[in-house]
Amino acid sequence: MDYFLLKQDVRYTHVPTLQKVMETIDPWKLYDLQPEDIVKPLMFHVKADAESIFIDYLEGPIPLISDALKRLVQAYVPEMPMKLTILTQIEQKIQKNYYIPFVERLAAVHPESEWNLDQSVLRKLVLQADAIRSHKIFTIQESATPMIIVRLDVAESILRRDYTGIALEQVQVK
């Protein structure tokens, strides 16, 4: 089965950027955030202008998915917890609902994967076939930053719909 890395499309340059994330979320929990860490909906002010495009997947510092993408993800993994996050831009009077997906983390990195010198950043990801069997959407446990991986059927569903700002990169599986 083929798997793909879900990424923010770099061709979209006018996207909103989250402001003051570290004031809202404890920096020590940022990359290991759990659903119980968030008791009420989060609200982030964003830096955006009239030309900004609110794309369906915002990669960082925490992954955020749009309401439309949330519905597709829940069709494949209905038990996945998600927390509402409201993005606001006061000057433009814009408010959009996004969700933080709490994707299952798997130890799935194959020994043939390539890391940088201090083993903190994956340069080339290779997945272990045994570790990911039957998982439709997951993140890489060994990675310091969130890397969401989707199975081929999920990737095809994403491509069939009119989502913006999403790129898919095929990942090698051994």
Short mmCIF file of C-alpha atoms in Angstrom, two decimals:
data_model
loop_
_atom_site.label_atom_id
_atom_site.label_comp_id
_atom_site.label_asym_id
_atom_site.label_seq_id
_atom_site.Cartn_x
_atom_site.Cartn_y
_atom_site.Cartn_z
CA MET A 1 0.00 0.00 0.00
CA ASP A 2 1.26 3.49 -0.82
CA TYR A 3 1.56 6.27 1.76
CA PHE A 4 1.93 10.02 1.41
CA LEU A 5 3.23 12.84 3.57
CA LEU A 6 0.58 15.54 4.00
CA LYS A 7 2.21 18.94 3.51
CA GLN A 8 1.26 22.57 3.17
CA ASP A 9 1.57 23.58 -0.49
CA VAL A 10 4.49 26.02 -0.74
CA ARG A 11 2.99 27.63 -3.84
CA TYR A 12 0.50 29.41 -1.56
CA THR A 13 2.51 32.29 -0.15
CA HIS A 14 -0.30 34.54 1.12
CA VAL A 15 -1.52 32.32 3.93
CA PRO A 16 -2.38 33.43 7.46
CA THR A 17 0.33 32.97 10.08
CA LEU A 18 -0.50 32.27 13.70
CA GLN A 19 0.50 34.92 16.22
CA LYS A 20 1.58 34.35 19.85
CA VAL A 21 1.29 30.57 19.78
CA MET A 22 3.66 30.17 22.73
CA GLU A 23 1.44 32.42 24.86
CA THR A 24 -1.57 30.19 24.18
CA ILE A 25 0.06 26.75 24.29
CA ASP A 26 2.80 25.72 26.70
CA PRO A 27 5.97 25.54 24.55
CA TRP A 28 7.04 22.34 26.33
CA LYS A 29 3.85 20.62 25.19
CA LEU A 30 3.69 22.09 21.69
CA TYR A 31 4.84 18.97 19.81
CA ASP A 32 3.36 16.51 22.31
CA LEU A 33 -0.03 18.16 22.72
CA GLN A 34 -2.82 15.89 23.97
CA PRO A 35 -6.60 16.45 23.71
CA GLU A 36 -6.90 16.76 27.49
CA ASP A 37 -4.40 19.68 27.44
CA ILE A 38 -7.07 21.80 25.71
CA VAL A 39 -10.22 22.27 27.77
CA LYS A 40 -11.92 24.98 25.70
CA PRO A 41 -11.63 26.10 22.06
CA LEU A 42 -8.37 27.89 21.29
CA MET A 43 -8.32 31.28 19.63
CA PHE A 44 -5.35 32.52 17.66
CA HIS A 45 -4.93 35.92 16.10
CA VAL A 46 -3.46 35.58 12.64
CA LYS A 47 -1.38 37.83 10.48
CA ALA A 48 -3.36 38.09 7.24
CA ASP A 49 -4.41 40.67 4.69
CA ALA A 50 -7.16 40.97 2.09
CA GLU A 51 -5.22 38.71 -0.34
CA SER A 52 -4.57 35.98 2.23
CA ILE A 53 -5.99 32.57 1.43
CA PHE A 54 -7.21 30.43 4.30
CA ILE A 55 -6.01 27.09 2.96
CA ASP A 56 -7.33 23.72 4.14
CA TYR A 57 -4.11 22.58 5.84
CA LEU A 58 -1.81 24.81 7.89
CA GLU A 59 1.38 22.97 8.77
CA GLY A 60 2.94 24.75 11.68
CA PRO A 61 3.78 25.27 14.42
CA ILE A 62 0.80 23.02 15.14
CA PRO A 63 -1.06 21.28 12.32
CA LEU A 64 -4.51 22.76 11.67
CA ILE A 65 -7.15 21.45 9.28
CA SER A 66 -10.20 23.23 7.91
CA ASP A 67 -13.77 22.19 8.64
CA ALA A 68 -14.08 20.61 5.17
CA LEU A 69 -10.89 18.55 5.59
CA LYS A 70 -12.01 17.57 9.10
CA ARG A 71 -15.13 15.93 7.68
CA LEU A 72 -13.04 13.85 5.26
CA VAL A 73 -10.56 12.82 7.97
CA GLN A 74 -13.40 11.77 10.28
CA ALA A 75 -14.90 9.66 7.49
CA TYR A 76 -11.71 7.57 7.53
CA VAL A 77 -10.86 7.77 11.26
CA PRO A 78 -14.09 8.62 13.13
CA GLU A 79 -12.52 8.09 16.56
CA MET A 80 -9.77 10.70 16.00
CA PRO A 81 -10.05 13.48 18.61
CA MET A 82 -10.09 17.04 17.26
CA LYS A 83 -10.16 20.36 19.07
CA LEU A 84 -11.74 23.50 17.69
CA THR A 85 -9.35 26.38 17.04
CA ILE A 86 -10.65 29.75 15.93
CA LEU A 87 -8.43 31.92 13.73
CA THR A 88 -9.26 35.62 13.82
CA GLN A 89 -8.00 38.64 11.95
CA ILE A 90 -9.58 41.69 13.56
CA GLU A 91 -8.63 44.34 10.98
CA GLN A 92 -10.10 42.37 8.06
CA LYS A 93 -13.00 41.11 10.23
CA ILE A 94 -12.21 37.50 9.38
CA GLN A 95 -12.90 34.51 11.60
CA LYS A 96 -12.38 30.90 10.49
CA ASN A 97 -12.81 27.60 12.29
CA TYR A 98 -9.95 25.12 12.14
CA TYR A 99 -9.25 21.97 14.09
CA ILE A 100 -6.19 20.47 15.72
CA PRO A 101 -6.19 16.78 14.76
CA PHE A 102 -4.77 14.47 17.42
CA VAL A 103 -3.41 11.87 15.05
CA GLU A 104 -2.19 8.50 16.32
CA ARG A 105 1.59 8.40 16.68
CA LEU A 106 3.43 5.35 15.39
CA ALA A 107 7.05 4.26 15.70
CA ALA A 108 7.34 3.50 12.00
CA VAL A 109 10.71 4.81 10.78
CA HIS A 110 12.69 2.21 8.84
CA PRO A 111 16.48 2.01 9.51
CA GLU A 112 17.11 3.14 5.90
CA SER A 113 15.64 6.58 6.68
CA GLU A 114 18.13 9.45 6.54
CA TRP A 115 18.52 11.89 9.44
CA ASN A 116 20.51 15.07 9.91
CA LEU A 117 23.65 14.93 12.10
CA ASP A 118 21.95 15.26 15.49
CA GLN A 119 19.11 12.85 14.55
CA SER A 120 16.43 15.55 15.01
CA VAL A 121 15.24 16.09 11.42
CA LEU A 122 14.31 13.40 8.91
CA ARG A 123 15.84 14.17 5.52
CA LYS A 124 14.50 11.07 3.78
CA LEU A 125 11.64 9.14 5.34
CA VAL A 126 11.27 5.40 4.80
CA LEU A 127 8.40 3.68 6.61
CA GLN A 128 8.36 0.17 8.08
CA ALA A 129 5.56 -1.78 6.42
CA ASP A 130 4.85 -3.92 9.52
CA ALA A 131 4.41 -0.92 11.81
CA ILE A 132 1.89 0.91 9.62
CA ARG A 133 -0.25 -1.98 8.42
CA SER A 134 -3.97 -1.04 8.36
CA HIS A 135 -3.39 2.53 9.61
CA LYS A 136 -5.04 5.15 7.41
CA ILE A 137 -3.73 8.35 9.02
CA PHE A 138 -0.85 8.62 11.51
CA THR A 139 2.12 10.71 12.54
CA ILE A 140 5.74 9.69 12.91
CA GLN A 141 6.62 9.26 16.59
CA GLU A 142 10.37 9.62 16.03
CA SER A 143 10.07 13.04 14.38
CA ALA A 144 10.45 16.21 16.46
CA THR A 145 7.95 18.01 14.22
CA PRO A 146 4.49 16.75 13.26
CA MET A 147 4.59 14.66 10.08
CA ILE A 148 1.11 13.48 9.09
CA ILE A 149 1.09 10.41 6.84
CA VAL A 150 -2.01 9.31 4.89
CA ARG A 151 -2.71 6.06 3.08
CA LEU A 152 -3.38 6.01 -0.67
CA ASP A 153 -7.19 5.88 -0.34
CA VAL A 154 -7.18 8.97 1.90
CA ALA A 155 -4.79 10.76 -0.48
CA GLU A 156 -7.06 9.98 -3.44
CA SER A 157 -10.07 11.34 -1.54
CA ILE A 158 -8.17 14.55 -0.79
CA LEU A 159 -7.20 14.96 -4.45
CA ARG A 160 -10.77 14.34 -5.68
CA ARG A 161 -12.09 17.25 -3.65
CA ASP A 162 -11.54 20.95 -4.12
CA TYR A 163 -9.12 21.54 -1.25
CA THR A 164 -6.56 24.33 -1.40
CA GLY A 165 -3.04 24.46 -0.04
CA ILE A 166 -2.47 20.73 0.28
CA ALA A 167 0.51 18.90 -1.18
CA LEU A 168 1.10 15.16 -1.00
CA GLU A 169 4.56 13.62 -1.23
CA GLN A 170 4.91 9.87 -1.68
CA VAL A 171 6.85 8.09 1.05
CA GLN A 172 8.86 4.94 0.50
CA VAL A 173 7.71 1.83 2.42
CA LYS A 174 9.89 -1.23 3.15
#
